Amino acid sequence: MLTEKKCLVGHDSDDGAIFAIVMIVIVVMIIVAIMVYGGIFIGGFHSLKNYAISFKHNVIDSNRVPVTAS
């Protein structure tokens, strides 16, 4: 008990590399999430828009009462 031991807590030699790798992975995950959710919202908007246009053309415009000349 008379000899002092070196404290190794918090003195890892690779802290910087692990932190950099974790930050890179987080940034890549955020970019991928933005791309995926952006694609979902854009694709959903265009599919609903096309559905409304085709519904108008197929149901509303095709079933109008023809105007008869008197």
CSV table of C-alpha atoms in Angstrom, one decimal:
chain,number,residue,atom,x,y,z
A,1,MET,CA,0.0,0.0,0.0
A,2,LEU,CA,3.0,2.3,0.1
A,3,THR,CA,3.3,2.5,-3.8
A,4,GLU,CA,1.0,4.8,-5.7
A,5,LYS,CA,-0.6,3.4,-8.8
A,6,LYS,CA,-1.3,5.6,-11.9
A,7,CYS,CA,-5.0,6.5,-12.3
A,8,LEU,CA,-6.1,5.4,-15.7
A,9,VAL,CA,-9.7,6.7,-15.5
A,10,GLY,CA,-10.4,9.2,-18.3
A,11,HIS,CA,-7.0,8.8,-20.0
A,12,ASP,CA,-7.7,6.6,-22.9
A,13,SER,CA,-5.4,7.3,-25.9
A,14,ASP,CA,-8.2,6.8,-28.5
A,15,ASP,CA,-10.9,9.1,-27.2
A,16,GLY,CA,-10.6,11.5,-30.1
A,17,ALA,CA,-10.9,8.8,-32.8
A,18,ILE,CA,-14.0,7.2,-31.2
A,19,PHE,CA,-15.6,10.6,-30.7
A,20,ALA,CA,-14.9,11.5,-34.4
A,21,ILE,CA,-16.4,8.2,-35.6
A,22,VAL,CA,-19.5,8.6,-33.5
A,23,MET,CA,-20.0,12.1,-34.8
A,24,ILE,CA,-19.6,11.0,-38.4
A,25,VAL,CA,-22.1,8.2,-37.9
A,26,ILE,CA,-24.6,10.6,-36.3
A,27,VAL,CA,-24.3,13.1,-39.1
A,28,VAL,CA,-24.7,10.4,-41.8
A,29,MET,CA,-27.8,9.1,-39.9
A,30,ILE,CA,-29.3,12.5,-39.8
A,31,ILE,CA,-28.7,13.1,-43.6
A,32,VAL,CA,-30.2,9.7,-44.4
A,33,ALA,CA,-33.2,10.4,-42.2
A,34,ILE,CA,-33.8,13.7,-43.9
A,35,MET,CA,-33.6,12.1,-47.4
A,36,VAL,CA,-36.0,9.2,-46.4
A,37,TYR,CA,-38.6,11.4,-44.7
A,38,GLY,CA,-38.3,14.1,-47.4
A,39,GLY,CA,-38.9,11.4,-50.1
A,40,ILE,CA,-41.9,10.1,-48.2
A,41,PHE,CA,-43.5,13.6,-48.0
A,42,ILE,CA,-42.7,14.5,-51.6
A,43,GLY,CA,-43.9,11.2,-52.9
A,44,GLY,CA,-47.1,11.3,-50.8
A,45,PHE,CA,-47.9,14.8,-52.0
A,46,HIS,CA,-47.5,13.9,-55.7
A,47,SER,CA,-49.5,10.7,-55.3
A,48,LEU,CA,-52.4,12.6,-53.6
A,49,LYS,CA,-52.2,15.3,-56.2
A,50,ASN,CA,-52.4,12.8,-59.0
A,51,TYR,CA,-55.3,11.0,-57.3
A,52,ALA,CA,-57.2,14.2,-57.1
A,53,ILE,CA,-56.6,15.1,-60.7
A,54,SER,CA,-57.6,11.6,-62.0
A,55,PHE,CA,-60.7,11.6,-59.7
A,56,LYS,CA,-61.7,15.0,-61.2
A,57,HIS,CA,-61.2,13.8,-64.7
A,58,ASN,CA,-62.8,10.3,-64.3
A,59,VAL,CA,-65.7,11.1,-62.0
A,60,ILE,CA,-66.6,14.8,-62.2
A,61,ASP,CA,-65.8,15.7,-65.8
A,62,SER,CA,-67.0,12.5,-67.3
A,63,ASN,CA,-70.4,12.6,-65.6
A,64,ARG,CA,-71.5,16.1,-66.4
A,65,VAL,CA,-74.9,16.6,-67.9
A,66,PRO,CA,-74.5,17.5,-71.5
A,67,VAL,CA,-76.0,20.9,-72.4
A,68,THR,CA,-78.7,20.6,-75.0
A,69,ALA,CA,-79.4,23.3,-77.5
A,70,SER,CA,-83.0,24.5,-77.5
